[in-house]
GROMACS .gro file of C-alpha atoms in nm:
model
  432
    1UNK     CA    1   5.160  13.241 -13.285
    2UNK     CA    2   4.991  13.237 -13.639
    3UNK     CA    3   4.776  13.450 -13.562
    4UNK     CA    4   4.376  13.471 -13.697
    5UNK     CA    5   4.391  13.576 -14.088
    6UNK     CA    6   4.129  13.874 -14.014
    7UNK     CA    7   4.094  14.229 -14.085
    8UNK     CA    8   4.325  14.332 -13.819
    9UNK     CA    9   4.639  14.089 -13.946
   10UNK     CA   10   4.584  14.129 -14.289
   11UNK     CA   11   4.639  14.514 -14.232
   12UNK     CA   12   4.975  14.423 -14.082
   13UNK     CA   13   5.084  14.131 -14.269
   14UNK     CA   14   5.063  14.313 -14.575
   15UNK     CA   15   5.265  14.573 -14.806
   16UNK     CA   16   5.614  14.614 -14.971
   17UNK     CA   17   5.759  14.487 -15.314
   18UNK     CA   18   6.088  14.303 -15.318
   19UNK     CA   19   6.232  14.546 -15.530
   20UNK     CA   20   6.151  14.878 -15.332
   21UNK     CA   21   6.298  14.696 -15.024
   22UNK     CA   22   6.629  14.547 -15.203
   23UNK     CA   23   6.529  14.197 -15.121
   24UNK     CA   24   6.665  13.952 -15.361
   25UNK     CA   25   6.438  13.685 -15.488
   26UNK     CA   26   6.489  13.337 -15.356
   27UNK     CA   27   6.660  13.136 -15.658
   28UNK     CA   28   6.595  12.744 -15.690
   29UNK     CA   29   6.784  12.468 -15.491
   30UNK     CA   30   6.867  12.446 -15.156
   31UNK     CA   31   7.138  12.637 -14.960
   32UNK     CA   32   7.465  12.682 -15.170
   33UNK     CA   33   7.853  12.652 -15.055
   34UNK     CA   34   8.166  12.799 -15.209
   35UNK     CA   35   8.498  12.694 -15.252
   36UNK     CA   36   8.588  12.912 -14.988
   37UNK     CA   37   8.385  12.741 -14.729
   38UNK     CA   38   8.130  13.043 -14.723
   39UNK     CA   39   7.736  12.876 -14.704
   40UNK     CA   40   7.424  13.045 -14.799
   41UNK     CA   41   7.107  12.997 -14.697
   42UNK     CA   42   6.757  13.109 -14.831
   43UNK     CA   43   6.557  13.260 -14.564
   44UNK     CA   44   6.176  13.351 -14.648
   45UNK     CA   45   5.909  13.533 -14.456
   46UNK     CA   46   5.603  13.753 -14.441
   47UNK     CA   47   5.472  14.039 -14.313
   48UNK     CA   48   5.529  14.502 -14.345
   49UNK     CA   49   5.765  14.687 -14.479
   50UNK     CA   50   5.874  14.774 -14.150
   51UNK     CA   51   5.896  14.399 -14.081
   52UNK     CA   52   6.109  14.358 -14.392
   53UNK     CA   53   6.327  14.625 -14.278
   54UNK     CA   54   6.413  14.574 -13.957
   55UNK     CA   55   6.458  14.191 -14.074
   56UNK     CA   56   6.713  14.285 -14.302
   57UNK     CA   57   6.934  14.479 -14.035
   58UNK     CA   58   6.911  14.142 -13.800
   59UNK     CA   59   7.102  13.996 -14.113
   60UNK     CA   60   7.342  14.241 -14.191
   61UNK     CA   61   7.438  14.151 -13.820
   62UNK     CA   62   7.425  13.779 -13.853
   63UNK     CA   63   7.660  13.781 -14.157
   64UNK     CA   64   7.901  14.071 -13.967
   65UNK     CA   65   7.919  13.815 -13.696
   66UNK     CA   66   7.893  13.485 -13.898
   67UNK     CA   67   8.099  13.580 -14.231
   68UNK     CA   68   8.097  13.221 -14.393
   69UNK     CA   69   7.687  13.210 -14.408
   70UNK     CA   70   7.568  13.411 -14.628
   71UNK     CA   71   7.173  13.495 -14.640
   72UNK     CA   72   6.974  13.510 -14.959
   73UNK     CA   73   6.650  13.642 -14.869
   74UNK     CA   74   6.267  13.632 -14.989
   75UNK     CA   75   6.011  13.867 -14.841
   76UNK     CA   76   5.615  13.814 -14.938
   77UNK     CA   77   5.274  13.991 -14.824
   78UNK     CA   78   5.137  13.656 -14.608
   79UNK     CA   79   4.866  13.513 -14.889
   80UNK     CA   80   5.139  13.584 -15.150
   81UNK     CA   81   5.426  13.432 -14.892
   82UNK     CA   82   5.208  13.101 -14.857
   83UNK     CA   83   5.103  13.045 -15.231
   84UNK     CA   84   5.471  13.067 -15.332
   85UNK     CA   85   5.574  12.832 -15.050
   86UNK     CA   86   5.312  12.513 -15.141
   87UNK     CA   87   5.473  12.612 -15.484
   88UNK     CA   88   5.818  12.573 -15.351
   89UNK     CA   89   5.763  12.230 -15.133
   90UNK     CA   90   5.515  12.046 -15.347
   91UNK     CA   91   5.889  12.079 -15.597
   92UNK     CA   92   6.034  12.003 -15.333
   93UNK     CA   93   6.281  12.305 -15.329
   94UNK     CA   94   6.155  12.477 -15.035
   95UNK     CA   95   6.345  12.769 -14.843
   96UNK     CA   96   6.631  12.660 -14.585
   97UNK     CA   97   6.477  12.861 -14.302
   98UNK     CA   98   6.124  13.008 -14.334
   99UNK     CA   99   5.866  13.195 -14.093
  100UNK     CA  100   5.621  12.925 -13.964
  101UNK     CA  101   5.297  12.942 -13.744
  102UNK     CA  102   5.113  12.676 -13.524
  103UNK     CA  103   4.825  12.590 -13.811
  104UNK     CA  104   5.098  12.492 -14.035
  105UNK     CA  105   5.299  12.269 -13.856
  106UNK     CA  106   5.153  11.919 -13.897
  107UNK     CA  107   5.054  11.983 -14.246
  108UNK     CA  108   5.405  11.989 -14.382
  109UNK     CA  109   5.538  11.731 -14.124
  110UNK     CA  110   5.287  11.497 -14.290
  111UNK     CA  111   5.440  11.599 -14.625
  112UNK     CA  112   5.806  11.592 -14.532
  113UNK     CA  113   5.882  11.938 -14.570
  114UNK     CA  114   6.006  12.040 -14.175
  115UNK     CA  115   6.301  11.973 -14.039
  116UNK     CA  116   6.348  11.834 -13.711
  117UNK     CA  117   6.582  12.024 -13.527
  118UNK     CA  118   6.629  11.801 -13.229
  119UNK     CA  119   6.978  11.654 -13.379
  120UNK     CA  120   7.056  11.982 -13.398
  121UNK     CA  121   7.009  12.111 -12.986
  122UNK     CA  122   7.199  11.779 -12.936
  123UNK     CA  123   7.489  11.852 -13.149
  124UNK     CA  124   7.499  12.204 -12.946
  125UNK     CA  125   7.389  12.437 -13.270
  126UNK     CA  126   7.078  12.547 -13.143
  127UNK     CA  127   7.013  12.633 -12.754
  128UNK     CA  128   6.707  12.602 -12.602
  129UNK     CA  129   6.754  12.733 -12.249
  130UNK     CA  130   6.614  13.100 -12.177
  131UNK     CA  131   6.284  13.060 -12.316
  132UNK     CA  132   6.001  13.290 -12.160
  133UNK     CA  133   5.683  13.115 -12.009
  134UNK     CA  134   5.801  12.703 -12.180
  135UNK     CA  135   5.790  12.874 -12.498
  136UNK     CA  136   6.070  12.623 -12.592
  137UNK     CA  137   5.817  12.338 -12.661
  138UNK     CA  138   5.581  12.617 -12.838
  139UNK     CA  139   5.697  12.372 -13.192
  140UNK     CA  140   5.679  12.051 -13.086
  141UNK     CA  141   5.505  11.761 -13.283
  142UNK     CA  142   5.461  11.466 -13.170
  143UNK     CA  143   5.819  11.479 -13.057
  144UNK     CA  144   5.990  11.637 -13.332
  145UNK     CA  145   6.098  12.000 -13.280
  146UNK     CA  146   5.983  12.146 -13.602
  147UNK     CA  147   5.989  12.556 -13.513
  148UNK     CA  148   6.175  12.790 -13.231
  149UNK     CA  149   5.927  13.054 -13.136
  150UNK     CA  150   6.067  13.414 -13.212
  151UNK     CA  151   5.820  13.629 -13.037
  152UNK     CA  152   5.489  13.517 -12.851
  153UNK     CA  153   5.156  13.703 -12.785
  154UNK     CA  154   4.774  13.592 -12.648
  155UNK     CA  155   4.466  13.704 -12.698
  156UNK     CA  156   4.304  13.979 -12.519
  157UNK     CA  157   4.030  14.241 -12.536
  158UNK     CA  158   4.100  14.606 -12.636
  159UNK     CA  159   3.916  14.866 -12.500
  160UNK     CA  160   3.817  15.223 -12.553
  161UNK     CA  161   3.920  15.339 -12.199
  162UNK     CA  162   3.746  15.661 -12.189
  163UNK     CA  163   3.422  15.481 -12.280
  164UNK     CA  164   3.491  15.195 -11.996
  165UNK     CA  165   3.524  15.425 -11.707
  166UNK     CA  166   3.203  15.660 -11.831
  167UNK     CA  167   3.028  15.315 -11.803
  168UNK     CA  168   3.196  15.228 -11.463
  169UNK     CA  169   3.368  14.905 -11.575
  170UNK     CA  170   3.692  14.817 -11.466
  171UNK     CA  171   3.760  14.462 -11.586
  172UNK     CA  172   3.978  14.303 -11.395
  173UNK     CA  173   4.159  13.920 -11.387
  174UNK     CA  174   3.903  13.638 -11.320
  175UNK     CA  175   3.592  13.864 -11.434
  176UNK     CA  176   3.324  13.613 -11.594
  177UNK     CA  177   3.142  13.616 -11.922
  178UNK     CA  178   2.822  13.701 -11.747
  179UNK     CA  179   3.048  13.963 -11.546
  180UNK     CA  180   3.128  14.027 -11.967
  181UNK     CA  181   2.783  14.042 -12.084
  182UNK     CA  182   2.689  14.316 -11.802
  183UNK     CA  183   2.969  14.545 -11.887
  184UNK     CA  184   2.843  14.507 -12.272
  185UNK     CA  185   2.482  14.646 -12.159
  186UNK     CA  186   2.584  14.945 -11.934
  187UNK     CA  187   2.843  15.092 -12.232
  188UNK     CA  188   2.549  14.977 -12.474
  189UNK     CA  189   2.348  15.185 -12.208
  190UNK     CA  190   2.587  15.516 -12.293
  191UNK     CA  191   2.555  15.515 -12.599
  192UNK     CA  192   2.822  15.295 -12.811
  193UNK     CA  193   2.768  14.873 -12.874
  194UNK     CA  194   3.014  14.731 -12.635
  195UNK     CA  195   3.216  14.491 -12.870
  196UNK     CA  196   3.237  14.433 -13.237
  197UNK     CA  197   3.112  14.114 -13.251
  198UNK     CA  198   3.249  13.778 -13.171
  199UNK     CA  199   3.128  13.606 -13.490
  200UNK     CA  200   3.474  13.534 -13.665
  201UNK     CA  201   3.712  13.549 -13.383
  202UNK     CA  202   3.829  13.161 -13.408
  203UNK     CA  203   4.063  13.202 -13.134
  204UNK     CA  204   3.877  13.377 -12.897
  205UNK     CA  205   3.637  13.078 -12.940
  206UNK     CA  206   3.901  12.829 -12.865
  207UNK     CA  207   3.951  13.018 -12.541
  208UNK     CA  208   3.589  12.926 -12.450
  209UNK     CA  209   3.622  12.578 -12.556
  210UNK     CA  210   3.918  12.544 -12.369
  211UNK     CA  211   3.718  12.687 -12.057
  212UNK     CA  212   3.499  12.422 -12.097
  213UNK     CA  213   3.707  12.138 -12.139
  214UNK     CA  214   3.716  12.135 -12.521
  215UNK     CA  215   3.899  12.271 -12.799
  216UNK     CA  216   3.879  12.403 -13.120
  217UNK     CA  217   4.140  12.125 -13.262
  218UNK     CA  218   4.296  11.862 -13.130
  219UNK     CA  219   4.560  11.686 -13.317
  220UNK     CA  220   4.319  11.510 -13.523
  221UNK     CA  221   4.059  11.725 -13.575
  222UNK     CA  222   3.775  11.949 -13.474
  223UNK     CA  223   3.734  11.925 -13.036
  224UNK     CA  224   3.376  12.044 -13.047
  225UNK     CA  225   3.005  11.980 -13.207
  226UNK     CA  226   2.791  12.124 -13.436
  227UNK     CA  227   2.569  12.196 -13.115
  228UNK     CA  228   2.851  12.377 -12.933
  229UNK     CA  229   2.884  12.591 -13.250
  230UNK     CA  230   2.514  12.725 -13.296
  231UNK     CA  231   2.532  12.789 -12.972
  232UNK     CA  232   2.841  13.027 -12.954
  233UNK     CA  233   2.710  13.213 -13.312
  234UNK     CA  234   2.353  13.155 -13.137
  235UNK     CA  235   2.491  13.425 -12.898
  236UNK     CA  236   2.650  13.626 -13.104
  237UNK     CA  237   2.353  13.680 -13.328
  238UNK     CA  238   2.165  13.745 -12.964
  239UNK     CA  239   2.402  14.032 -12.873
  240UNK     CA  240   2.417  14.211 -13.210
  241UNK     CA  241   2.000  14.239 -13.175
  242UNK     CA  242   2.017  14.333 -12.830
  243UNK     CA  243   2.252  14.619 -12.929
  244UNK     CA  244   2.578  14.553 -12.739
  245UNK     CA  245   2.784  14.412 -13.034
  246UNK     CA  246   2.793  14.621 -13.318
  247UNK     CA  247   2.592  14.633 -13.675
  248UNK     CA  248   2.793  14.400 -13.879
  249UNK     CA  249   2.738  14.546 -14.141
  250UNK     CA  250   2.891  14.903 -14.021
  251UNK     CA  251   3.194  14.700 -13.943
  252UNK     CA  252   3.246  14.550 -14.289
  253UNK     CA  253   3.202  14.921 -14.414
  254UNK     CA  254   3.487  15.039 -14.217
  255UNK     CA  255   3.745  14.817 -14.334
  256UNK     CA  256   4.005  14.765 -14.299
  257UNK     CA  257   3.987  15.011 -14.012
  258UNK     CA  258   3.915  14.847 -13.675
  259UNK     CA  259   3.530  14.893 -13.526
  260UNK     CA  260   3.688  15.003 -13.182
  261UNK     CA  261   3.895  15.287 -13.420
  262UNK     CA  262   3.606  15.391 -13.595
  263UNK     CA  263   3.370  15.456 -13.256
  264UNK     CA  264   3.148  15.131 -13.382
  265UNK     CA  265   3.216  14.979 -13.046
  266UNK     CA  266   3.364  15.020 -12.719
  267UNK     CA  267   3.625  14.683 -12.733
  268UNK     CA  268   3.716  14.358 -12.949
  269UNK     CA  269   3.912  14.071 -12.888
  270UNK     CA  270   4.189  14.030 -13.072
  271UNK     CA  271   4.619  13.978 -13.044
  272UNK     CA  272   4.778  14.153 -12.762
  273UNK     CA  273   5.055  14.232 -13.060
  274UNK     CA  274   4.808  14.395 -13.276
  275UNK     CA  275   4.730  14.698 -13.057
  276UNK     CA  276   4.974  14.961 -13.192
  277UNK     CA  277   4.745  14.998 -13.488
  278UNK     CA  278   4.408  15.110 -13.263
  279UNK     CA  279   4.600  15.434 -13.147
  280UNK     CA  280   4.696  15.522 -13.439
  281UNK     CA  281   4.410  15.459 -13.662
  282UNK     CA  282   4.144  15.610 -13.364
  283UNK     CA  283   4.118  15.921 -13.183
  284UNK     CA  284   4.070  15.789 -12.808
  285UNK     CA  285   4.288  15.594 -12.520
  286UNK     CA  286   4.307  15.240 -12.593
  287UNK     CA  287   4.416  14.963 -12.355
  288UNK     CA  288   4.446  14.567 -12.282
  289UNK     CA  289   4.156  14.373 -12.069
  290UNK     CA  290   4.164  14.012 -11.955
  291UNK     CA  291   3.979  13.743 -12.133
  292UNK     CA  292   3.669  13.717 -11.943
  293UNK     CA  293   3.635  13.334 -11.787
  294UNK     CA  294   3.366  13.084 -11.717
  295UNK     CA  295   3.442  13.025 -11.372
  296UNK     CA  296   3.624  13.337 -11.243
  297UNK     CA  297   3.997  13.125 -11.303
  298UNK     CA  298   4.008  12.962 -11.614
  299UNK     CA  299   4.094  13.166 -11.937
  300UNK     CA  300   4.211  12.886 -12.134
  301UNK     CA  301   4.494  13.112 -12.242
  302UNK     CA  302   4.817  13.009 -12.399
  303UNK     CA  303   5.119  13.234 -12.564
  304UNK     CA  304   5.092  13.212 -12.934
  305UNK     CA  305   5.425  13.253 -13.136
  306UNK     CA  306   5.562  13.347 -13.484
  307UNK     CA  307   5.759  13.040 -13.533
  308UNK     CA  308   6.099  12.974 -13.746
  309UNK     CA  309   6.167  12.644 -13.905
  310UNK     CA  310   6.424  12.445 -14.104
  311UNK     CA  311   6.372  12.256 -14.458
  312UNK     CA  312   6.429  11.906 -14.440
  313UNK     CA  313   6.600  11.908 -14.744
  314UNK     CA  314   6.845  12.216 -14.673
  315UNK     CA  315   7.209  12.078 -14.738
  316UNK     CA  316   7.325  12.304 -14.465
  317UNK     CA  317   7.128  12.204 -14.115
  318UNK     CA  318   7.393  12.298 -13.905
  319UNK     CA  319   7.416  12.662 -14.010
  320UNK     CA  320   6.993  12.665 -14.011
  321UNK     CA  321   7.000  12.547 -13.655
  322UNK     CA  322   7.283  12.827 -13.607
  323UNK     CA  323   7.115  13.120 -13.782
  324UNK     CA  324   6.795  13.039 -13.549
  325UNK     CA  325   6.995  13.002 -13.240
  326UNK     CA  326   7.122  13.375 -13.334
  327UNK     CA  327   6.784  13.517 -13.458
  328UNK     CA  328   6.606  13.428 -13.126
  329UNK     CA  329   6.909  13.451 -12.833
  330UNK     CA  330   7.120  13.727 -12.982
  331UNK     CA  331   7.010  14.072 -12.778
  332UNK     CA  332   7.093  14.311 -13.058
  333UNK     CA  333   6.845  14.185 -13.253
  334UNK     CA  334   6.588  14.222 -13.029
  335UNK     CA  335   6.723  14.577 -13.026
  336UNK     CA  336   6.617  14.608 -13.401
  337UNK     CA  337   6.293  14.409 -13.397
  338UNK     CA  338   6.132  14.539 -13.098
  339UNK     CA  339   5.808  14.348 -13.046
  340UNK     CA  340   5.739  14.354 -13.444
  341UNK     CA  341   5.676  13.984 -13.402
  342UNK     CA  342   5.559  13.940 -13.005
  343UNK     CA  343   5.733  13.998 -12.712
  344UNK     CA  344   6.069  13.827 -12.718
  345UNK     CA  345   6.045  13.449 -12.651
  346UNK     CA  346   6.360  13.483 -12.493
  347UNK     CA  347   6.473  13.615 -12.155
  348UNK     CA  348   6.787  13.751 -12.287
  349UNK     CA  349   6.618  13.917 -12.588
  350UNK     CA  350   6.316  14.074 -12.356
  351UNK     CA  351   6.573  14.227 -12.130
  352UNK     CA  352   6.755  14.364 -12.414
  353UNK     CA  353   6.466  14.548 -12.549
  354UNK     CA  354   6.255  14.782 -12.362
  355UNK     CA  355   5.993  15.001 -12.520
  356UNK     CA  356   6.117  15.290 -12.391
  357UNK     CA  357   6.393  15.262 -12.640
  358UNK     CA  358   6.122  15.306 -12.913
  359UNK     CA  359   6.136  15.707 -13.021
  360UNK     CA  360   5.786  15.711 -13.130
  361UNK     CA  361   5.623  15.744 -12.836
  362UNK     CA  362   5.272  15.615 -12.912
  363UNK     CA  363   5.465  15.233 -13.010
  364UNK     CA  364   5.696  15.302 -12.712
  365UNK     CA  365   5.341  15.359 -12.511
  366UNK     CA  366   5.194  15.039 -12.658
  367UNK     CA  367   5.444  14.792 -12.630
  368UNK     CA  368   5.509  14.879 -12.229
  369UNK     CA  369   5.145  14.794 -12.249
  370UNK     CA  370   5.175  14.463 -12.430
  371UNK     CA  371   5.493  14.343 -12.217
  372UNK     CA  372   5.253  14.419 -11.926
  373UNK     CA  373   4.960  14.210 -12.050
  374UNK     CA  374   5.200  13.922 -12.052
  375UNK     CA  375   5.377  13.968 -11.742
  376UNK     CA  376   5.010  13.983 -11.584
  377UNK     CA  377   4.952  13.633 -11.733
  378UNK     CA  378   5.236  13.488 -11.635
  379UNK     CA  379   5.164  13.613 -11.270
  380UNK     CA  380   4.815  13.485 -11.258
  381UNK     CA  381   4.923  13.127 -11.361
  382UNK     CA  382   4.656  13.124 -11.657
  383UNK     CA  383   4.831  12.981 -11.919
  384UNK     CA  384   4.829  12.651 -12.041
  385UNK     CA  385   4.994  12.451 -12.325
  386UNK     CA  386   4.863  12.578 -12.695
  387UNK     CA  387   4.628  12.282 -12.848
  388UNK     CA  388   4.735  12.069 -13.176
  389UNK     CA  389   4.672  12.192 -13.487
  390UNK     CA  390   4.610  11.891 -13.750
  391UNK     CA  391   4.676  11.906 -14.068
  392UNK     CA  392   4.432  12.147 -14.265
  393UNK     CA  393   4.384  12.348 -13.998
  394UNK     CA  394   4.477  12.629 -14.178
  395UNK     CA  395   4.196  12.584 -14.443
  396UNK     CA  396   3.965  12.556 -14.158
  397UNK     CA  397   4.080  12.834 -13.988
  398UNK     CA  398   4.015  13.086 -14.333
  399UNK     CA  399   3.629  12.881 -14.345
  400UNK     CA  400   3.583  12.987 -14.028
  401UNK     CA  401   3.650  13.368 -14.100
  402UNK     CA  402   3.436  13.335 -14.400
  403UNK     CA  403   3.147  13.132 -14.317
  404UNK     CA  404   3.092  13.405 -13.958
  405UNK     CA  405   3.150  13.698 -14.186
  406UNK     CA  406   2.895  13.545 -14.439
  407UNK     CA  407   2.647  13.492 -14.115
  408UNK     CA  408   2.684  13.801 -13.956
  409UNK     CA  409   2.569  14.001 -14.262
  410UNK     CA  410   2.265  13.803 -14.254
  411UNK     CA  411   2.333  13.596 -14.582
  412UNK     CA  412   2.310  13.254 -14.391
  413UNK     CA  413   2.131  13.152 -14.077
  414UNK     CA  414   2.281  12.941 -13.807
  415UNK     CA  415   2.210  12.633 -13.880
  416UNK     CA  416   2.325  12.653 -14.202
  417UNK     CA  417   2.646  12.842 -14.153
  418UNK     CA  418   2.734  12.573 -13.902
  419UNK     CA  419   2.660  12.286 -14.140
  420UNK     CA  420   2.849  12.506 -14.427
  421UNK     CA  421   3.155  12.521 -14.153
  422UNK     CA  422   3.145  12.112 -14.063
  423UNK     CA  423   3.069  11.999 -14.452
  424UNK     CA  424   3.439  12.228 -14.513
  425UNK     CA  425   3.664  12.084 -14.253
  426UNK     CA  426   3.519  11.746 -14.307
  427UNK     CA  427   3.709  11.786 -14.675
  428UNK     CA  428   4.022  11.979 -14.539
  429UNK     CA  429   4.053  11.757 -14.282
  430UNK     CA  430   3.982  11.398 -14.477
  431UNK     CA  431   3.911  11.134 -14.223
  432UNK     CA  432   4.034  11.295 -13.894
   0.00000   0.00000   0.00000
């Protein structure tokens, strides 16, 4: 899923020049043929060095195994990746395939930029059987099929374990916010403020909308009220004076180390994919909790993916829809990307990789964690179809980072961070 631009992505989405990783440099035009028959395609994403790297062995496999498309390949740091790319589609010379996310989806439908790869599952290029959890329909707009998911994750809470038990909290599946607020007290009570604050996490707060019968978009804009928004950062201002969310502004000090790392607080919400980076950046046991619920059932929880998608102006949509087809069924290259990007969205690709297979054992130790969030999900019948993004979602979704940051360190009060927020997606968002 595109996942909240916050500390904790930003440390992972970044690093890693082109040139120290061998990458060659998307050139202009759309995919190329030869003479001989041989097509290549320019594929584009972001994300680690690591990413890049294990990336670039899925290729070398795809052009063993495919030898008449060739792959020319761009690799960016994610703010980098997306400047280039509204560079390369407002000229209308966008790549062939690219990495994709949820909050980008409508906004270059509306501008003609996606490809709909529903011709293409008809003409048998690009299967859509084997998909984990209906992750299949994961990039659907308004029927168009405009990404296949590569990896999905949710959000969840990560805890400091050894702190959690000296409190005596064991959250379980179904626990409520109040159940939530409690547990915040009796760790506050030990010592240590229970969370790091739920100011900025945007998709944590659609999880509470969603409880509540709302949403943080629909698919033409904003699903709640100015009212429902001073009263969630209402809250959060509450529990940071109360003491069981941490000092804000110890937090921002940290960075880009995590709160939870840096023994600020006991657990934060964030992507069930992000967790390998608490054990190594902290010196404690760190695990998964449930996202707490409003009435013991409902977490308003929905698998988010990494996404890929097709240009509509690629020359070549028949070997796009076949180079997807390979990067998300083909188990070998699940083999090489472990859950880099999610948990396989694929049955065939989550059997073919276990994290046992990883030889560090602290990701190895993580990942069986991760794959046993999900499955616990899955078994408890909590998840639900993701909601729309509109168009300029994605600016709202950066406002909404900023505009909590700016509010938890006390340089706006509620009522006027809230009217900042609405006066901003108002203008991304024109009319809707």
């Amino acid at each position: 899923m595109q996942k909240e631009l916050d500390r904790r992505s930003l440390l992972k989405l970044t690093g890693g020049s082109l040139a120290a990783l061998g990458v060659t440099a998307a050139g202009c035009g759309a995919g190329s043929g030869s003479g001989d028959g041989t097509v290549t395609l320019r594929y584009a994403w972001w994300g680690s060095d690591d990413r890049a790297e294990r990336i670039n062995k899925t290729i070398a496999l795809f052009e063993k195994k495919h030898p008449k498309i060739k792959i020319k390949t761009d690799f960016q740091p994610y703010l980098d990746f997306w400047k280039k790319f509204n560079t390369q589609a407002a000229g209308g010379n966008p790549p062939d395939v690219f990495q994709n996310a949820i909050g980008f989806l409508r906004k270059y439908d509306e501008r003609n930029v996606l490809l709909d790869l529903r011709e293409q599952v008809k003409a048998g290029h690009l299967r859509l059987d084997g998909f984990r959890a209906g992750l299949e329909k994961f990039g659907e707009v308004d029927g168009k099929l405009l990404g296949i998911p590569v990896g999905s994750n949710s959000m969840a809470l990560v805890i400091d374990k050894p702190l959690f038990a000296k409190a005596g909290v064991t959250p379980e599946m179904g626990w409520t916010w109040d159940d939530f607020h409690t547990a915040m007290e009796k760790i506050r009570d030990k010592g240590r403020p229970g969370d790091s604050g739920l100011y900025g996490v945007m998709y944590l707060y659609d999880l509470y909308l969603r409880q509540h019968g709302k949403a943080f978009f629909t698919k033409n804009g904003l699903g709640f009220t100015e009212a429902d928004l001073k009263e969630w950062w209402t809250k959060g201002r509450q529990g940071v004076r109360s003491g069981i969310y941490a000092d804000p502004k110890k937090v921002a000090q940290v960075k880009p180390k995590s709160a939870v790392a840096a023994e600020l607080a006991a657990a934060e919400f964030t992507w069930d994919n992000f967790t390998v980076r608490y054990t190594a950046e902290g010196k404690s046991s760190y695990g998964l909790a449930p996202i707490p619920t409003t009435d013991g059932k409902k977490t308003g929880q929905y698998l988010g993916s990494l996404m890929l998608s097709g240009s509509r102006r690629t020359r070549h949509p028949r070997q796009v829809a076949q180079f997807i087809d390979f990067m998300v069924h083909d188990p070998e290259v699940a083999e090489i990307m472990g859950y880099d990007r999610g948990v396989p969205a694929t049955t065939a690709q989550y059997e073919a990789y276990r994290p046992s297979q990883e030889s560090d054992k602290v990701i190895a130790s993580v990942n069986k964690d991760i794959a046993a969030y999900e499955e616990s999900l899955v078994d408890a019948d909590v998840l639900e179809t993701i909601t729309p993004h509109p168009a300029g979602a994605d600016v709202c979704e950066a406002a909404f980072l900023r505009v909590a940051e700016e509010l938890a360190l006390g340089k706006r009060s509620v009522d006027d961070a809230v009217e900042q927020y609405f006066n901003e997606c108002k203008t991304a968002l024109g009319s809707r």
